[in-house]
PDB file of C-alpha atoms in Angstrom:
ATOM      1  CA  GLY D 164       0.000   0.000   0.000  1.00 79.00           C
ATOM      2  CA  GLU D 165       0.841   3.683  -0.102  1.00 84.00           C
ATOM      3  CA  ASN D 166       3.607   4.925   2.205  1.00 89.00           C
ATOM      4  CA  VAL D 167       4.090   8.622   2.989  1.00 96.00           C
ATOM      5  CA  GLU D 168       7.204   9.958   4.679  1.00 97.00           C
ATOM      6  CA  GLN D 169       7.427  13.505   6.010  1.00 98.00           C
ATOM      7  CA  HIS D 170      10.475  15.533   7.046  1.00 97.00           C
ATOM      8  CA  PRO D 171      11.483  17.198   9.257  1.00 98.00           C
ATOM      9  CA  SER D 172       9.524  16.130  12.316  1.00 97.00           C
ATOM     10  CA  THR D 173      10.228  19.471  14.005  1.00 98.00           C
ATOM     11  CA  LEU D 174      11.194  22.828  12.538  1.00 98.00           C
ATOM     12  CA  SER D 175      12.013  26.045  14.344  1.00 98.00           C
ATOM     13  CA  VAL D 176      12.364  29.306  12.411  1.00 98.00           C
ATOM     14  CA  GLN D 177      12.586  32.991  13.211  1.00 98.00           C
ATOM     15  CA  GLU D 178       9.611  35.171  12.403  1.00 98.00           C
ATOM     16  CA  GLY D 179       9.905  36.390   8.824  1.00 98.00           C
ATOM     17  CA  ASP D 180      12.006  33.441   7.658  1.00 98.00           C
ATOM     18  CA  SER D 181      10.809  30.749   5.260  1.00 98.00           C
ATOM     19  CA  ALA D 182       9.862  27.191   6.210  1.00 98.00           C
ATOM     20  CA  VAL D 183       9.957  24.138   3.952  1.00 98.00           C
ATOM     21  CA  ILE D 184       8.449  20.731   4.710  1.00 98.00           C
ATOM     22  CA  LYS D 185       8.936  17.763   2.393  1.00 98.00           C
ATOM     23  CA  CYS D 186       7.004  14.563   1.769  1.00 98.00           C
ATOM     24  CA  THR D 187       7.687  11.506  -0.348  1.00 98.00           C
ATOM     25  CA  TYR D 188       5.208   8.841  -1.406  1.00 96.00           C
ATOM     26  CA  SER D 189       5.453   5.402  -2.917  1.00 94.00           C
ATOM     27  CA  ASP D 190       2.430   4.842  -5.175  1.00 91.00           C
ATOM     28  CA  SER D 191       2.890   6.394  -8.605  1.00 90.00           C
ATOM     29  CA  ALA D 192      -0.907   6.255  -9.134  1.00 89.00           C
ATOM     30  CA  SER D 193      -1.455   8.856  -6.389  1.00 92.00           C
ATOM     31  CA  ASN D 194      -2.946  12.009  -7.839  1.00 91.00           C
ATOM     32  CA  TYR D 195      -4.070  14.397  -5.102  1.00 94.00           C
ATOM     33  CA  PHE D 196      -1.815  15.960  -2.450  1.00 96.00           C
ATOM     34  CA  PRO D 197      -3.342  18.155   0.275  1.00 97.00           C
ATOM     35  CA  TRP D 198      -1.595  19.859   3.182  1.00 98.00           C
ATOM     36  CA  TYR D 199      -3.317  20.296   6.529  1.00 98.00           C
ATOM     37  CA  LYS D 200      -2.561  22.485   9.541  1.00 98.00           C
ATOM     38  CA  GLN D 201      -3.551  21.206  12.967  1.00 98.00           C
ATOM     39  CA  GLU D 202      -3.633  23.344  16.085  1.00 96.00           C
ATOM     40  CA  LEU D 203      -3.744  21.876  19.562  1.00 93.00           C
ATOM     41  CA  GLY D 204      -7.104  20.324  20.361  1.00 91.00           C
ATOM     42  CA  LYS D 205      -8.537  20.921  16.893  1.00 94.00           C
ATOM     43  CA  GLY D 206      -9.102  18.913  13.764  1.00 96.00           C
ATOM     44  CA  PRO D 207      -6.839  19.278  10.727  1.00 97.00           C
ATOM     45  CA  GLN D 208      -7.621  22.227   8.455  1.00 97.00           C
ATOM     46  CA  LEU D 209      -6.782  22.265   4.755  1.00 96.00           C
ATOM     47  CA  ILE D 210      -4.353  25.036   3.838  1.00 97.00           C
ATOM     48  CA  ILE D 211      -3.471  24.157   0.248  1.00 97.00           C
ATOM     49  CA  ASP D 212      -3.691  21.234  -2.143  1.00 95.00           C
ATOM     50  CA  ILE D 213      -2.320  20.235  -5.531  1.00 94.00           C
ATOM     51  CA  ARG D 214      -3.420  17.783  -8.184  1.00 90.00           C
ATOM     52  CA  SER D 215      -1.162  15.611 -10.270  1.00 84.00           C
ATOM     53  CA  ASN D 216      -1.631  17.638 -13.457  1.00 84.00           C
ATOM     54  CA  VAL D 217      -0.032  20.714 -11.872  1.00 84.00           C
ATOM     55  CA  GLY D 218       3.585  21.217 -10.765  1.00 91.00           C
ATOM     56  CA  GLU D 219       3.167  24.206  -8.472  1.00 95.00           C
ATOM     57  CA  LYS D 220       0.424  26.135  -6.734  1.00 94.00           C
ATOM     58  CA  LYS D 221       0.604  29.293  -4.669  1.00 96.00           C
ATOM     59  CA  ASP D 222      -1.796  31.017  -2.280  1.00 95.00           C
ATOM     60  CA  GLN D 223      -0.386  34.196  -0.738  1.00 96.00           C
ATOM     61  CA  ARG D 224       2.448  33.118   1.596  1.00 97.00           C
ATOM     62  CA  ILE D 225       1.918  29.407   1.021  1.00 98.00           C
ATOM     63  CA  ALA D 226       3.046  27.351  -1.956  1.00 98.00           C
ATOM     64  CA  VAL D 227       3.230  23.672  -2.815  1.00 98.00           C
ATOM     65  CA  THR D 228       5.449  22.036  -5.423  1.00 97.00           C
ATOM     66  CA  LEU D 229       5.035  18.542  -6.851  1.00 96.00           C
ATOM     67  CA  ASN D 230       7.590  16.346  -8.588  1.00 95.00           C
ATOM     68  CA  LYS D 231       5.690  13.290  -9.851  1.00 93.00           C
ATOM     69  CA  THR D 232       8.775  11.681 -11.368  1.00 93.00           C
ATOM     70  CA  ALA D 233      10.594  11.705  -8.055  1.00 94.00           C
ATOM     71  CA  LYS D 234       7.368  11.168  -6.095  1.00 95.00           C
ATOM     72  CA  HIS D 235       7.816  14.022  -3.693  1.00 95.00           C
ATOM     73  CA  PHE D 236       6.045  17.276  -2.869  1.00 97.00           C
ATOM     74  CA  SER D 237       6.874  20.186  -0.607  1.00 98.00           C
ATOM     75  CA  LEU D 238       5.147  22.917   1.371  1.00 98.00           C
ATOM     76  CA  HIS D 239       6.738  26.344   1.380  1.00 98.00           C
ATOM     77  CA  ILE D 240       5.707  29.064   3.830  1.00 98.00           C
ATOM     78  CA  THR D 241       7.286  32.481   3.350  1.00 98.00           C
ATOM     79  CA  GLU D 242       7.397  35.417   5.778  1.00 98.00           C
ATOM     80  CA  THR D 243       6.451  33.170   8.672  1.00 98.00           C
ATOM     81  CA  GLN D 244       4.413  34.588  11.539  1.00 97.00           C
ATOM     82  CA  PRO D 245       3.919  33.300  15.111  1.00 96.00           C
ATOM     83  CA  GLU D 246       0.372  32.241  14.212  1.00 96.00           C
ATOM     84  CA  ASP D 247       1.852  29.802  11.665  1.00 98.00           C
ATOM     85  CA  SER D 248       3.060  27.713  14.620  1.00 98.00           C
ATOM     86  CA  ALA D 249       1.218  24.374  14.491  1.00 98.00           C
ATOM     87  CA  VAL D 250       1.595  20.788  13.289  1.00 98.00           C
ATOM     88  CA  TYR D 251       1.505  20.397   9.519  1.00 98.00           C
ATOM     89  CA  PHE D 252       0.547  17.170   7.771  1.00 98.00           C
ATOM     90  CA  CYS D 253       0.956  16.180   4.170  1.00 98.00           C
ATOM     91  CA  ALA D 254      -1.449  13.633   2.724  1.00 98.00           C
ATOM     92  CA  VAL D 255      -1.825  11.589  -0.430  1.00 96.00           C
ATOM     93  CA  GLN D 256      -4.906  10.285  -2.188  1.00 94.00           C
ATOM     94  CA  GLY D 257      -4.456   7.238  -4.364  1.00 80.00           C
ATOM     95  CA  GLY D 258      -6.003   6.254  -7.633  1.00 71.00           C
ATOM     96  CA  ALA D 259      -8.800   3.931  -6.507  1.00 81.00           C
ATOM     97  CA  THR D 260     -10.280   5.472  -3.358  1.00 86.00           C
ATOM     98  CA  ASN D 261     -10.957   8.801  -1.669  1.00 91.00           C
ATOM     99  CA  LYS D 262      -9.080   7.866   1.498  1.00 94.00           C
ATOM    100  CA  LEU D 263      -6.141  10.016   2.515  1.00 96.00           C
ATOM    101  CA  ILE D 264      -2.825   8.591   3.695  1.00 96.00           C
ATOM    102  CA  PHE D 265      -1.125  11.070   6.026  1.00 97.00           C
ATOM    103  CA  GLY D 266       2.491  11.756   6.834  1.00 97.00           C
ATOM    104  CA  SER D 267       3.644  11.733  10.446  1.00 97.00           C
ATOM    105  CA  GLY D 268       3.546  15.503  10.810  1.00 98.00           C
ATOM    106  CA  THR D 269       5.921  18.450  11.291  1.00 98.00           C
ATOM    107  CA  LEU D 270       5.795  20.621  14.391  1.00 98.00           C
ATOM    108  CA  LEU D 271       6.571  24.142  13.193  1.00 98.00           C
ATOM    109  CA  ALA D 272       7.579  26.724  15.792  1.00 98.00           C
ATOM    110  CA  VAL D 273       7.926  30.335  14.667  1.00 98.00           C
ATOM    111  CA  GLN D 274       9.969  32.315  17.149  1.00 95.00           C
ATOM    112  CA  PRO D 275       8.968  35.996  17.470  1.00 92.00           C
TER     113      PRO D 275
ATOM    114  CA  GLY W1227     -22.247  27.567   7.695  1.00 56.00           C
ATOM    115  CA  ALA W1228     -21.815  24.904  10.337  1.00 84.00           C
ATOM    116  CA  GLY W1229     -18.816  22.659  10.069  1.00 94.00           C
ATOM    117  CA  VAL W1230     -18.437  18.991  10.948  1.00 97.00           C
ATOM    118  CA  SER W1231     -19.468  18.332  14.520  1.00 97.00           C
ATOM    119  CA  GLN W1232     -18.587  15.349  16.699  1.00 98.00           C
ATOM    120  CA  THR W1233     -19.990  14.181  19.996  1.00 98.00           C
ATOM    121  CA  PRO W1234     -18.917  13.623  22.638  1.00 98.00           C
ATOM    122  CA  SER W1235     -15.741  15.686  22.652  1.00 97.00           C
ATOM    123  CA  ASN W1236     -14.285  13.392  25.299  1.00 98.00           C
ATOM    124  CA  LYS W1237     -15.164   9.857  26.264  1.00 98.00           C
ATOM    125  CA  VAL W1238     -13.631   7.860  29.099  1.00 98.00           C
ATOM    126  CA  THR W1239     -14.550   4.205  29.354  1.00 98.00           C
ATOM    127  CA  GLU W1240     -13.316   1.037  30.935  1.00 98.00           C
ATOM    128  CA  LYS W1241     -11.661  -1.840  29.142  1.00 98.00           C
ATOM    129  CA  GLY W1242     -14.241  -4.202  27.711  1.00 97.00           C
ATOM    130  CA  LYS W1243     -17.043  -1.649  27.428  1.00 98.00           C
ATOM    131  CA  TYR W1244     -18.946  -0.620  24.297  1.00 98.00           C
ATOM    132  CA  VAL W1245     -18.773   2.954  22.956  1.00 98.00           C
ATOM    133  CA  GLU W1246     -20.476   4.950  20.224  1.00 98.00           C
ATOM    134  CA  LEU W1247     -19.030   8.068  18.648  1.00 98.00           C
ATOM    135  CA  ARG W1248     -21.216  10.370  16.558  1.00 98.00           C
ATOM    136  CA  CYS W1249     -20.445  12.559  13.573  1.00 98.00           C
ATOM    137  CA  ASP W1250     -22.638  15.212  11.953  1.00 98.00           C
ATOM    138  CA  PRO W1251     -21.238  16.121   8.539  1.00 98.00           C
ATOM    139  CA  ILE W1252     -21.576  19.402   6.678  1.00 97.00           C
ATOM    140  CA  SER W1253     -25.036  19.627   5.154  1.00 95.00           C
ATOM    141  CA  GLY W1254     -25.090  18.367   1.583  1.00 94.00           C
ATOM    142  CA  HIS W1255     -21.845  16.415   1.812  1.00 96.00           C
ATOM    143  CA  THR W1256     -22.345  12.921   0.460  1.00 96.00           C
ATOM    144  CA  ALA W1257     -19.002  11.481   1.587  1.00 96.00           C
ATOM    145  CA  LEU W1258     -18.126  10.933   5.236  1.00 98.00           C
ATOM    146  CA  TYR W1259     -14.798   9.654   6.571  1.00 98.00           C
ATOM    147  CA  TRP W1260     -13.525   8.299   9.883  1.00 98.00           C
ATOM    148  CA  TYR W1261      -9.876   8.542  10.858  1.00 98.00           C
ATOM    149  CA  ARG W1262      -8.023   7.706  14.070  1.00 98.00           C
ATOM    150  CA  GLN W1263      -5.138   9.805  15.369  1.00 98.00           C
ATOM    151  CA  SER W1264      -2.755   8.548  18.034  1.00 96.00           C
ATOM    152  CA  LEU W1265      -0.585  10.970  19.960  1.00 93.00           C
ATOM    153  CA  GLY W1266       2.183  12.407  17.804  1.00 92.00           C
ATOM    154  CA  GLN W1267       0.977  10.679  14.643  1.00 95.00           C
ATOM    155  CA  GLY W1268      -0.920  11.611  11.528  1.00 96.00           C
ATOM    156  CA  PRO W1269      -4.549  10.601  11.095  1.00 98.00           C
ATOM    157  CA  GLU W1270      -5.026   6.975  10.054  1.00 97.00           C
ATOM    158  CA  PHE W1271      -7.904   6.096   7.729  1.00 97.00           C
ATOM    159  CA  LEU W1272     -10.621   3.784   9.056  1.00 98.00           C
ATOM    160  CA  ILE W1273     -13.651   3.874   6.752  1.00 97.00           C
ATOM    161  CA  TYR W1274     -15.559   6.121   4.393  1.00 96.00           C
ATOM    162  CA  PHE W1275     -19.142   6.310   3.172  1.00 97.00           C
ATOM    163  CA  GLN W1276     -20.651   7.500  -0.078  1.00 96.00           C
ATOM    164  CA  GLY W1277     -24.242   8.104   0.904  1.00 95.00           C
ATOM    165  CA  THR W1278     -25.412   5.244   3.080  1.00 95.00           C
ATOM    166  CA  GLY W1279     -22.936   2.629   1.918  1.00 94.00           C
ATOM    167  CA  ALA W1280     -19.360   1.994   3.001  1.00 94.00           C
ATOM    168  CA  ALA W1281     -17.225   2.680  -0.081  1.00 93.00           C
ATOM    169  CA  ASP W1282     -13.973   1.637   1.590  1.00 94.00           C
ATOM    170  CA  ASP W1283     -13.645  -0.013   5.007  1.00 95.00           C
ATOM    171  CA  SER W1284     -10.092  -1.241   4.524  1.00 94.00           C
ATOM    172  CA  GLY W1285      -8.793   0.716   7.515  1.00 95.00           C
ATOM    173  CA  LEU W1286     -10.981  -0.855  10.192  1.00 97.00           C
ATOM    174  CA  PRO W1287      -8.463  -2.681  12.405  1.00 95.00           C
ATOM    175  CA  ASN W1288     -10.659  -5.636  13.385  1.00 94.00           C
ATOM    176  CA  ASP W1289     -14.255  -6.757  13.779  1.00 95.00           C
ATOM    177  CA  ARG W1290     -14.686  -4.848  17.048  1.00 97.00           C
ATOM    178  CA  PHE W1291     -15.000  -1.692  14.964  1.00 98.00           C
ATOM    179  CA  PHE W1292     -18.154  -0.948  13.000  1.00 97.00           C
ATOM    180  CA  ALA W1293     -19.666   2.179  11.489  1.00 98.00           C
ATOM    181  CA  VAL W1294     -23.078   3.048  10.093  1.00 97.00           C
ATOM    182  CA  ARG W1295     -24.674   5.897   8.205  1.00 97.00           C
ATOM    183  CA  PRO W1296     -28.290   4.766   7.822  1.00 96.00           C
ATOM    184  CA  GLU W1297     -29.785   7.910   6.275  1.00 95.00           C
ATOM    185  CA  GLY W1298     -26.740   9.216   4.450  1.00 93.00           C
ATOM    186  CA  SER W1299     -26.088  12.026   6.922  1.00 96.00           C
ATOM    187  CA  VAL W1300     -25.139  11.353  10.551  1.00 98.00           C
ATOM    188  CA  SER W1301     -22.693   8.520  11.145  1.00 98.00           C
ATOM    189  CA  THR W1302     -21.903   6.484  14.239  1.00 98.00           C
ATOM    190  CA  LEU W1303     -18.631   4.676  14.877  1.00 98.00           C
ATOM    191  CA  LYS W1304     -19.129   1.752  17.224  1.00 98.00           C
ATOM    192  CA  ILE W1305     -16.381   0.007  19.151  1.00 98.00           C
ATOM    193  CA  GLN W1306     -17.101  -3.215  21.027  1.00 98.00           C
ATOM    194  CA  ARG W1307     -15.049  -4.696  23.865  1.00 98.00           C
ATOM    195  CA  THR W1308     -12.775  -1.681  24.009  1.00 98.00           C
ATOM    196  CA  GLU W1309      -9.070  -2.173  24.654  1.00 97.00           C
ATOM    197  CA  ARG W1310      -6.492   0.248  26.021  1.00 97.00           C
ATOM    198  CA  GLY W1311      -4.897   0.382  22.575  1.00 97.00           C
ATOM    199  CA  ASP W1312      -8.097   1.916  21.203  1.00 98.00           C
ATOM    200  CA  SER W1313      -7.326   5.138  23.081  1.00 98.00           C
ATOM    201  CA  ALA W1314      -6.890   7.889  20.486  1.00 98.00           C
ATOM    202  CA  VAL W1315      -8.621  10.884  18.941  1.00 98.00           C
ATOM    203  CA  TYR W1316     -11.270   9.774  16.466  1.00 98.00           C
ATOM    204  CA  LEU W1317     -11.692  12.290  13.664  1.00 98.00           C
ATOM    205  CA  CYS W1318     -14.582  12.581  11.273  1.00 98.00           C
ATOM    206  CA  ALA W1319     -14.454  14.417   7.945  1.00 98.00           C
ATOM    207  CA  SER W1320     -16.927  15.078   5.166  1.00 97.00           C
ATOM    208  CA  SER W1321     -16.672  16.134   1.534  1.00 96.00           C
ATOM    209  CA  LEU W1322     -18.851  16.683  -1.524  1.00 95.00           C
ATOM    210  CA  GLY W1323     -17.877  13.182  -2.609  1.00 86.00           C
ATOM    211  CA  GLY W1324     -15.863  13.764  -5.757  1.00 87.00           C
ATOM    212  CA  ARG W1325     -12.384  12.328  -6.227  1.00 84.00           C
ATOM    213  CA  TRP W1326     -10.405  15.434  -5.300  1.00 86.00           C
ATOM    214  CA  ASP W1327     -12.892  17.266  -3.105  1.00 92.00           C
ATOM    215  CA  THR W1328     -11.598  18.801   0.112  1.00 93.00           C
ATOM    216  CA  GLN W1329     -12.159  16.758   3.231  1.00 96.00           C
ATOM    217  CA  TYR W1330     -13.296  18.991   6.088  1.00 96.00           C
ATOM    218  CA  PHE W1331     -12.493  17.669   9.541  1.00 97.00           C
ATOM    219  CA  GLY W1332     -14.371  17.913  12.792  1.00 97.00           C
ATOM    220  CA  PRO W1333     -12.681  18.601  16.150  1.00 97.00           C
ATOM    221  CA  GLY W1334     -12.527  14.915  17.033  1.00 98.00           C
ATOM    222  CA  THR W1335     -13.568  12.754  19.958  1.00 98.00           C
ATOM    223  CA  ARG W1336     -10.841  11.900  22.425  1.00 98.00           C
ATOM    224  CA  LEU W1337     -11.405   8.312  23.578  1.00 98.00           C
ATOM    225  CA  THR W1338      -9.616   7.083  26.678  1.00 98.00           C
ATOM    226  CA  VAL W1339      -9.878   3.427  27.641  1.00 98.00           C
ATOM    227  CA  LEU W1340      -8.819   2.770  31.223  1.00 97.00           C
TER     228      LEU W1340
END
């Protein structure tokens, strides 16, 4: 089955710096790649997603890039702010089902 | 509009007991998903429904776990003979049902089995 690996597990940056989180997956049939932000005690919230027919997508300070050949995708957050501090999860949706397979998460801490 | 709601927010039970967890999806969403999240881990898929039927139940860990969605809206996750290893946050999500539609998550139910 699909396997998703996420790195790093923790990331600390200074306010205003950029943060990059990377995920790799194993199933070449996977075609949908969302990123979720989870704050303490809350459910995951979608922040950006990308489909397999697109290589890059940007929404204000957040961008995602996808390399289907290498089977990896990355989340980029620019001009980080303290309110960006949370756990971020990548996820992958395969070809035959709507279920999401999640990475293990990255705890992002933005130091003011 | 209202998001996905889950009740109860917390549930403490004893080993061997039966529990039911409820999920109210966003109105009009035909797909409903259950995930389980252990401490420090990403959500793990359990089951999802398209309408009233289970479209994929490949994530249910064993036959102690069962879920229903009799009218295509509210869903109940049922766990029989609970074990300490069942302790986790149980998350529910809903979507419009298409292949790449966003899954919107509820706040979860924290289950603790003593």
